[in-house]
PDB file of C-alpha atoms in Angstrom:
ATOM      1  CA  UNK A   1      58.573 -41.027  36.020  1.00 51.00           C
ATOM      2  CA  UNK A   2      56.576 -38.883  33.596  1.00 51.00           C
ATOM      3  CA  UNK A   3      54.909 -35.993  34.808  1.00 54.00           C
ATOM      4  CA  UNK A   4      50.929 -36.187  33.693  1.00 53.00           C
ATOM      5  CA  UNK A   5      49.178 -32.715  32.693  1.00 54.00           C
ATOM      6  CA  UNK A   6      45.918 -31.586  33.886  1.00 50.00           C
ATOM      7  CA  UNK A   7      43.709 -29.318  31.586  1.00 55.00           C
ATOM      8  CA  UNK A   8      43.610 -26.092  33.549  1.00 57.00           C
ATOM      9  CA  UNK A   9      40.667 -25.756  35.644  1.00 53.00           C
ATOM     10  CA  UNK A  10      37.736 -23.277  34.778  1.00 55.00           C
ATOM     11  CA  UNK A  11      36.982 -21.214  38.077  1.00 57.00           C
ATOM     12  CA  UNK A  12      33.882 -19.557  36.467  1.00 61.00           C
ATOM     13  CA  UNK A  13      31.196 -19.548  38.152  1.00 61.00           C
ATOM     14  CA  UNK A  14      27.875 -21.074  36.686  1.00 70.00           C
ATOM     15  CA  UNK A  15      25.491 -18.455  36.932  1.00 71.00           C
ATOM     16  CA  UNK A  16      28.137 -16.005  35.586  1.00 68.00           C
ATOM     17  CA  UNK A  17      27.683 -18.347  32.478  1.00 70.00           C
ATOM     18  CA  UNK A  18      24.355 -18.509  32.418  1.00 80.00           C
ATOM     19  CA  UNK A  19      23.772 -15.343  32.710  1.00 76.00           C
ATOM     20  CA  UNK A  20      25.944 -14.162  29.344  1.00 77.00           C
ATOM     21  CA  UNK A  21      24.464 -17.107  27.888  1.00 81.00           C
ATOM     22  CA  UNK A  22      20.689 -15.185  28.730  1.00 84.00           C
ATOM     23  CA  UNK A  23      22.073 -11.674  27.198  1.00 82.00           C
ATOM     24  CA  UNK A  24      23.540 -13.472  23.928  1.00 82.00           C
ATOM     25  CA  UNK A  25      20.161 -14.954  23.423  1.00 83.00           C
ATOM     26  CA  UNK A  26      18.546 -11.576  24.197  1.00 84.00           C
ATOM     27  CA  UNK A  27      20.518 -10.110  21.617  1.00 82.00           C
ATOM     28  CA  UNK A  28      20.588 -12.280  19.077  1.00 84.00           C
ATOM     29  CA  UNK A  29      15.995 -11.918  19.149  1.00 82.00           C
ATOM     30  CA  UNK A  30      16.566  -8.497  19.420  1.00 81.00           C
ATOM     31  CA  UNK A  31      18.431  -8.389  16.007  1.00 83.00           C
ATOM     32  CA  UNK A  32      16.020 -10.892  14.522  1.00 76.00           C
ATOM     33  CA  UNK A  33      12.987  -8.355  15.190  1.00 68.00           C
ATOM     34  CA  UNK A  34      14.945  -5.821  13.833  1.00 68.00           C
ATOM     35  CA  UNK A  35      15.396  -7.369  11.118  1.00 70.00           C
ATOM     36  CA  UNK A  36      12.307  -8.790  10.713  1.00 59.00           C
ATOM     37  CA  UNK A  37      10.706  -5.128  11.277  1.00 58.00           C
ATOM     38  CA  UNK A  38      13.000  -3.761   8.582  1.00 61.00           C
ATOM     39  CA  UNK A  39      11.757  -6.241   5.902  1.00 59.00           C
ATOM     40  CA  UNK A  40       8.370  -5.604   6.635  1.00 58.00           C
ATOM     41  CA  UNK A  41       8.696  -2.248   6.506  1.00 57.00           C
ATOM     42  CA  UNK A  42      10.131  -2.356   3.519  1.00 58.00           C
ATOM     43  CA  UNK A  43       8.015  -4.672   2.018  1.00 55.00           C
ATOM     44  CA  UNK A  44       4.663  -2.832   3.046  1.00 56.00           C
ATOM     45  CA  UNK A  45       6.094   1.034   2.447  1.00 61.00           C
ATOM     46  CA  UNK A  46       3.705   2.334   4.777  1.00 68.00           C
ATOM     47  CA  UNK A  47       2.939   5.988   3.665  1.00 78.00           C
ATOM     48  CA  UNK A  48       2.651   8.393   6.950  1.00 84.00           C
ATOM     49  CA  UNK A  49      -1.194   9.812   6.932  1.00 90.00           C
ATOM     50  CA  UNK A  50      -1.140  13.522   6.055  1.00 92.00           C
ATOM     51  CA  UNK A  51      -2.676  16.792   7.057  1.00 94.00           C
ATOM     52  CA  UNK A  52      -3.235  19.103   4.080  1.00 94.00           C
ATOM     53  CA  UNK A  53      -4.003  22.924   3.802  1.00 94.00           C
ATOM     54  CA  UNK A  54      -6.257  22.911   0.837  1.00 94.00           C
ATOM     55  CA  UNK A  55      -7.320  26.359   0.613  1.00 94.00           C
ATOM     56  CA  UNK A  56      -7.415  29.535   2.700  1.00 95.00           C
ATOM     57  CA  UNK A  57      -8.908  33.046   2.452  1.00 94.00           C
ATOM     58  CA  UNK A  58      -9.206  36.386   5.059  1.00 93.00           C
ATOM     59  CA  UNK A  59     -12.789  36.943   5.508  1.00 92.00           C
ATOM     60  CA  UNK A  60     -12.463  39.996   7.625  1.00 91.00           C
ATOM     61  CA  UNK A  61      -9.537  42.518   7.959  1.00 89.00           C
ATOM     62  CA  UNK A  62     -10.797  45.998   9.589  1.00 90.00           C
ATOM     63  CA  UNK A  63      -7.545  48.140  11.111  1.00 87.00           C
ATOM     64  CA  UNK A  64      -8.815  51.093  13.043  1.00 86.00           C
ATOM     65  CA  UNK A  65      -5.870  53.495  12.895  1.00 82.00           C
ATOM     66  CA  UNK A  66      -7.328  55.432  15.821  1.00 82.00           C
ATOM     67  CA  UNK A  67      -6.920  52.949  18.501  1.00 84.00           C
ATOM     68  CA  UNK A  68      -4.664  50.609  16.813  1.00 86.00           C
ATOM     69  CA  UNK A  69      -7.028  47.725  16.937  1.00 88.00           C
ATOM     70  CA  UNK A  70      -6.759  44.972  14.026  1.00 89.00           C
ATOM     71  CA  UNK A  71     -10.049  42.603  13.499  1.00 92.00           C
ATOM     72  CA  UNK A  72      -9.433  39.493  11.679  1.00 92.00           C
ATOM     73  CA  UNK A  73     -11.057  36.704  10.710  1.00 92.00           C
ATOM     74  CA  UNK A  74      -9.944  33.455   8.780  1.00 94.00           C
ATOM     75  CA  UNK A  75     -11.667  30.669   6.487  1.00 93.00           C
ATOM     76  CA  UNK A  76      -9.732  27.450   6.341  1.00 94.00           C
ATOM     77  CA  UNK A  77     -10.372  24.306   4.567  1.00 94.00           C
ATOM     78  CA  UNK A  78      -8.341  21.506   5.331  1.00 94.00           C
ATOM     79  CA  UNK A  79      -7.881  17.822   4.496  1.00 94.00           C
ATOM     80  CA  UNK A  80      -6.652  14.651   6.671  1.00 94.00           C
ATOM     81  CA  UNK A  81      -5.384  12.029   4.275  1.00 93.00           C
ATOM     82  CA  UNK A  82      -4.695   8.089   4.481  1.00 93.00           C
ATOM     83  CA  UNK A  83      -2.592   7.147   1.658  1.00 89.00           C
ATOM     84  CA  UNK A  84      -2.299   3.449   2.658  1.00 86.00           C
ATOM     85  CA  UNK A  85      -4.311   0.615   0.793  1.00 84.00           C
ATOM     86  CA  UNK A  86      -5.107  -1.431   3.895  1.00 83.00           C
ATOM     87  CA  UNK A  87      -4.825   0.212   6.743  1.00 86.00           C
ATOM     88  CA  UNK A  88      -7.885   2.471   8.633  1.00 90.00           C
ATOM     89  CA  UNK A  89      -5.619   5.579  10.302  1.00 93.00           C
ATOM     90  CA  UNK A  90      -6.772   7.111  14.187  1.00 93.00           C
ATOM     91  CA  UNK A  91      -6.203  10.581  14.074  1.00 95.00           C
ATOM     92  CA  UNK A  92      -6.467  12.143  17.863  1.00 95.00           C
ATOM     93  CA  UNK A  93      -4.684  14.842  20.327  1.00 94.00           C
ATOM     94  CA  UNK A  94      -5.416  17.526  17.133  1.00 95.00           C
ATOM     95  CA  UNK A  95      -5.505  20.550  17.483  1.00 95.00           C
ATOM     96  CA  UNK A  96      -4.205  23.885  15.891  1.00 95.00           C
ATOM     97  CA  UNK A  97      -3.586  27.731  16.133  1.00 95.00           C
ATOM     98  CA  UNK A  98      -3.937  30.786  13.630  1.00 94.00           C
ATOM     99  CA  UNK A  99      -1.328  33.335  14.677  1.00 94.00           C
ATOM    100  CA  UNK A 100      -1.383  37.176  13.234  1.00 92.00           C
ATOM    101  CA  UNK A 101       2.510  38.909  13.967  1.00 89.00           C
ATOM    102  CA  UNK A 102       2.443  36.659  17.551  1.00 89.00           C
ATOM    103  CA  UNK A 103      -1.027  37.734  18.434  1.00 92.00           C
ATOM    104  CA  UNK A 104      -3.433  34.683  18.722  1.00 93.00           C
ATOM    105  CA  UNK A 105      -6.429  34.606  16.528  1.00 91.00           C
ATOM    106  CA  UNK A 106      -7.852  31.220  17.251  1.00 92.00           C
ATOM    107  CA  UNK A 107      -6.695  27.972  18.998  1.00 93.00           C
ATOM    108  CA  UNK A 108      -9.247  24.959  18.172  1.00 93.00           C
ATOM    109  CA  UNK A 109      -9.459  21.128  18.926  1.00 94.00           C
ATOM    110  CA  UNK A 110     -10.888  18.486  16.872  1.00 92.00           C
ATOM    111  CA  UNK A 111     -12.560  15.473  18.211  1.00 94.00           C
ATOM    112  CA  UNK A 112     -10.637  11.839  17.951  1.00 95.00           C
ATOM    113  CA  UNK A 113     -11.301  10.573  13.620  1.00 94.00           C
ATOM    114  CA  UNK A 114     -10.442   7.639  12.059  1.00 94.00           C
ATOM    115  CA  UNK A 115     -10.261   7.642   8.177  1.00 94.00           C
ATOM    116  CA  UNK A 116     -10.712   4.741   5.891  1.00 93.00           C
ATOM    117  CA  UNK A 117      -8.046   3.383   3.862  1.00 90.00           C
ATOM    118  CA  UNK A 118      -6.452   5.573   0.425  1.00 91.00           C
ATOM    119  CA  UNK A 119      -9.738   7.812   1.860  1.00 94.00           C
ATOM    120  CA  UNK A 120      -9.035  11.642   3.147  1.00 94.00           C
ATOM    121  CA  UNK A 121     -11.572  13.512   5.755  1.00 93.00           C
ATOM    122  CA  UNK A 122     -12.246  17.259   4.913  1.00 92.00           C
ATOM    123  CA  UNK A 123     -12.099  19.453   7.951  1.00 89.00           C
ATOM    124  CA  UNK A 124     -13.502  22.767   7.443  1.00 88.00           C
ATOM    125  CA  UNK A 125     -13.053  26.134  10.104  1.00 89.00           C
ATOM    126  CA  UNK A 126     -13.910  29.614  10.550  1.00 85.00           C
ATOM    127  CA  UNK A 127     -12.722  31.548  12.737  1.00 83.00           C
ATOM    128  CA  UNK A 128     -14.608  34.352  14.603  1.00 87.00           C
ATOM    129  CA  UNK A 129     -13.410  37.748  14.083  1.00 90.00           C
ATOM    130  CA  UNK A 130     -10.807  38.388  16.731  1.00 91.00           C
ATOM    131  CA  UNK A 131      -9.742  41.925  17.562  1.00 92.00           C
ATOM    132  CA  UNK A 132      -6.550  42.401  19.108  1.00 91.00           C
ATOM    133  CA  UNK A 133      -4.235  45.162  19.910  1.00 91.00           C
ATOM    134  CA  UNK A 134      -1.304  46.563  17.768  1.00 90.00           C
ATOM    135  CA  UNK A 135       1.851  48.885  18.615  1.00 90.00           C
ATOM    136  CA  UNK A 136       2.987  51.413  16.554  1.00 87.00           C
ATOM    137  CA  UNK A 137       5.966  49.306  14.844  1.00 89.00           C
ATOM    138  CA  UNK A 138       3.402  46.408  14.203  1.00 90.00           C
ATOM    139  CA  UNK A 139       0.605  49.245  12.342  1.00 90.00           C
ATOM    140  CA  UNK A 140       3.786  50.185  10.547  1.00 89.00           C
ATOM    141  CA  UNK A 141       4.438  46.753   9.297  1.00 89.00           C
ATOM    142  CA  UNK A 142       0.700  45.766   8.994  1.00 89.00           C
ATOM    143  CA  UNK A 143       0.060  49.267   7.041  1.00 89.00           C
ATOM    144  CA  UNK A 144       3.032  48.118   4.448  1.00 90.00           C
ATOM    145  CA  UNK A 145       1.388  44.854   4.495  1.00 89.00           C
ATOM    146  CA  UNK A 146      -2.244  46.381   3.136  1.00 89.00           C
ATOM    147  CA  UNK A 147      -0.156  48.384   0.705  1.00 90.00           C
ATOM    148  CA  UNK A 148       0.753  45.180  -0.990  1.00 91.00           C
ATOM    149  CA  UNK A 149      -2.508  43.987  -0.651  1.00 92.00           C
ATOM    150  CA  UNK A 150      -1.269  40.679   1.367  1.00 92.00           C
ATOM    151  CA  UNK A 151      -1.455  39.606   5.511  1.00 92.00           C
ATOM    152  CA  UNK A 152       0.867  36.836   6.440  1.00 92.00           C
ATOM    153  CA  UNK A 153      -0.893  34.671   9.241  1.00 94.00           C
ATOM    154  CA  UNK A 154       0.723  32.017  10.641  1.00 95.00           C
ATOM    155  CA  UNK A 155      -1.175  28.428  10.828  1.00 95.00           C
ATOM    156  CA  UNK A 156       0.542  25.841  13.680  1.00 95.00           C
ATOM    157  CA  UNK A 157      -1.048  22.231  13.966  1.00 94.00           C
ATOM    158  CA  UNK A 158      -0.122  18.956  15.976  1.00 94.00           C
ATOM    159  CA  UNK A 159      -1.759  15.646  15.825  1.00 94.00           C
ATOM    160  CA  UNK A 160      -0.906  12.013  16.375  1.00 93.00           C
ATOM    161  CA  UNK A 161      -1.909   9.305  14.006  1.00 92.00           C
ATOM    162  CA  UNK A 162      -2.037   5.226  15.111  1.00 90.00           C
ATOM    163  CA  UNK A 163      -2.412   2.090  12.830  1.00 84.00           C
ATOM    164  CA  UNK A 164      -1.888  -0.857  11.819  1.00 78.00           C
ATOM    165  CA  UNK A 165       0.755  -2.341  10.207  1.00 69.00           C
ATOM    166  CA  UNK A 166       0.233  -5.790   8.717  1.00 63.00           C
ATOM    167  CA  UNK A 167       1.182  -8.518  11.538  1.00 61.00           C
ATOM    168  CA  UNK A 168       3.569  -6.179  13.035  1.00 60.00           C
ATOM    169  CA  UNK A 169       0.716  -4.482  15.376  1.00 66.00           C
ATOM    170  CA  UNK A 170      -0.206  -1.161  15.934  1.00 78.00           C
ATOM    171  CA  UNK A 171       2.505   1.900  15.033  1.00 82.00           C
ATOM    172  CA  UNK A 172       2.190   5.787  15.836  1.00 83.00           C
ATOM    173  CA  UNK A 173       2.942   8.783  14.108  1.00 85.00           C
ATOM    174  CA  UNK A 174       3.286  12.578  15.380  1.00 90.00           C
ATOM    175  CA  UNK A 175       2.887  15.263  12.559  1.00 92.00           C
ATOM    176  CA  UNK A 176       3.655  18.583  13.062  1.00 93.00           C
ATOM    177  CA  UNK A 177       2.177  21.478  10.657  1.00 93.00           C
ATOM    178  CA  UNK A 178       3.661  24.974  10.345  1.00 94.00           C
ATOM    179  CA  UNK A 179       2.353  26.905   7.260  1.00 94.00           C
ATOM    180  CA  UNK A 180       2.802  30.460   6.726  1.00 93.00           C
ATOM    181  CA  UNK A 181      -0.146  31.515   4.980  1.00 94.00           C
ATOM    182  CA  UNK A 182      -0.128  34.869   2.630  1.00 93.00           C
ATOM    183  CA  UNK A 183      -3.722  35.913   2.481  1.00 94.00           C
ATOM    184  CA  UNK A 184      -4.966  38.582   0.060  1.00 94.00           C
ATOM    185  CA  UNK A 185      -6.661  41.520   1.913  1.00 92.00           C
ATOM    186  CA  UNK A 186      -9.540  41.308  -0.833  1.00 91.00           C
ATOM    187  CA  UNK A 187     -10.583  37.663   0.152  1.00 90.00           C
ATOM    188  CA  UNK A 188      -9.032  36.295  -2.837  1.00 93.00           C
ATOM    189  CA  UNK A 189      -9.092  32.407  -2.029  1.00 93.00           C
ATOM    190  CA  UNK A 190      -5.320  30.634  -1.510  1.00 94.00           C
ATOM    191  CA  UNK A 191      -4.387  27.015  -2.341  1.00 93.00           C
ATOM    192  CA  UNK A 192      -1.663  26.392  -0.275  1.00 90.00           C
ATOM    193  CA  UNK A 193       1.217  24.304  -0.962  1.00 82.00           C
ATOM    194  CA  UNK A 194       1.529  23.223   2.742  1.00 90.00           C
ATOM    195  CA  UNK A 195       1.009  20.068   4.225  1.00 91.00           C
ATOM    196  CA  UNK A 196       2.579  18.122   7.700  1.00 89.00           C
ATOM    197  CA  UNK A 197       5.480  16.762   8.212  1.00 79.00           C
ATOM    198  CA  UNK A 198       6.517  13.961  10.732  1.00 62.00           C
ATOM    199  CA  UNK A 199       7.030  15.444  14.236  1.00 53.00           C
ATOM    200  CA  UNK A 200       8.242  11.688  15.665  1.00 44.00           C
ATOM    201  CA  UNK A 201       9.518   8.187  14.785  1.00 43.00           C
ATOM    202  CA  UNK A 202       7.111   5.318  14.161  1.00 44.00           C
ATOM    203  CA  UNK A 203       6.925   3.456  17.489  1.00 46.00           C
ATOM    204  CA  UNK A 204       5.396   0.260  17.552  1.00 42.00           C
ATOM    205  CA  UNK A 205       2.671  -0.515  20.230  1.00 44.00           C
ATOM    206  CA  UNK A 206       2.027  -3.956  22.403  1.00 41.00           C
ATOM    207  CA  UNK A 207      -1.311  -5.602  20.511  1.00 41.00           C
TER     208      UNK A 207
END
């Protein structure tokens, strides 16, 4: 008598199946907006909005050698820039710090600004003369410093930046700026070649 086979019987259980059969299909929409994302970025070449140190000069520098006390004071002019064709930029959370050898000279925030598209925003500051305190190594460096007719002062920004991009809903930016400015002690005016630079990766926001 011959012997009849069986195909071997599956002993998986259903919602086992169902539920790899959920996490393919998860994966498969995640590539698909990946993808999708890529070509539109690509397609688009959405240009990261930019904060720009357009010029800079030292309105003040007074170093009392009797009591080691430095007064400073700093002009700045700089610009926020939107380099995209369609897109209005948010700029908010800015703010910024002017830094002499460590020694804070200013800390300032700006108020939320949105800038129309391929448009820039001018943002102008002065400072208010700021005495502070020197030790004898720092009057030694700031004394070689006067010699050469030049103060370094360092310039320290952060601000984050939101628009929109196309049908692919709101992105953000971070920008960092860090800009070592070399100011002439007779008030010569600088032009800076110093702009921001992207502190974080686009992210892109619910609608």
């Amino acid at each position: 008598m011959q012997r009849q086979n069986f195909p071997p019987h599956d002993h998986t259980h259903p919602l086992f199946k169902c539920v790899v059969l959920i996490a393919s299909l998860l994966a498969i929409l995640v590539i698909i907006a990946g993808i999708v994302v890529c070509i539109g970025y690509k397609t688009m070449k959405p240009k990261v909005p930019e904060i720009i140190v357009a010029r800079a000069e030292l309105d003040v520098v007074d170093f009392n050698h009797s009591n080691l006390l430095l007064t400073i004071k700093v002009s700045l002019v700089m610009t926020a820039e939107n380099a995209n064709l369609k897109s209005r930029v948010s700029f908010y959370d800015t703010s910024f710090s002017l830094n002499f050898n460590g020694h804070r000279i200013a800390k300032w925030a700006i108020e939320p600004f949105g800038i129309n598209a391929n448009s820039s925003v001018i943002v102008n500051y002065i400072s208010q003369p700021t005495t502070i305190h020197l030790n004898a190594v720092e009057c030694e460096d700031l004394d070689r410093s006067m010699e050469l007719n030049m103060i370094s002062v360092d310039l320290k920004g952060n601000s984050k930046t939101r628009w929109r991009l196309g049908q692919f809903g709101p992105i953000k930016f971070g920008v960092h700026l860090n800009c070592q400015l070399l100011l002439p002690v007779d008030s010569t005016t600088i032009f800076p070649n110093c702009s921001s630079r992207v502190a974080l990766r686009f992210v892109i926001l619910s609608r």
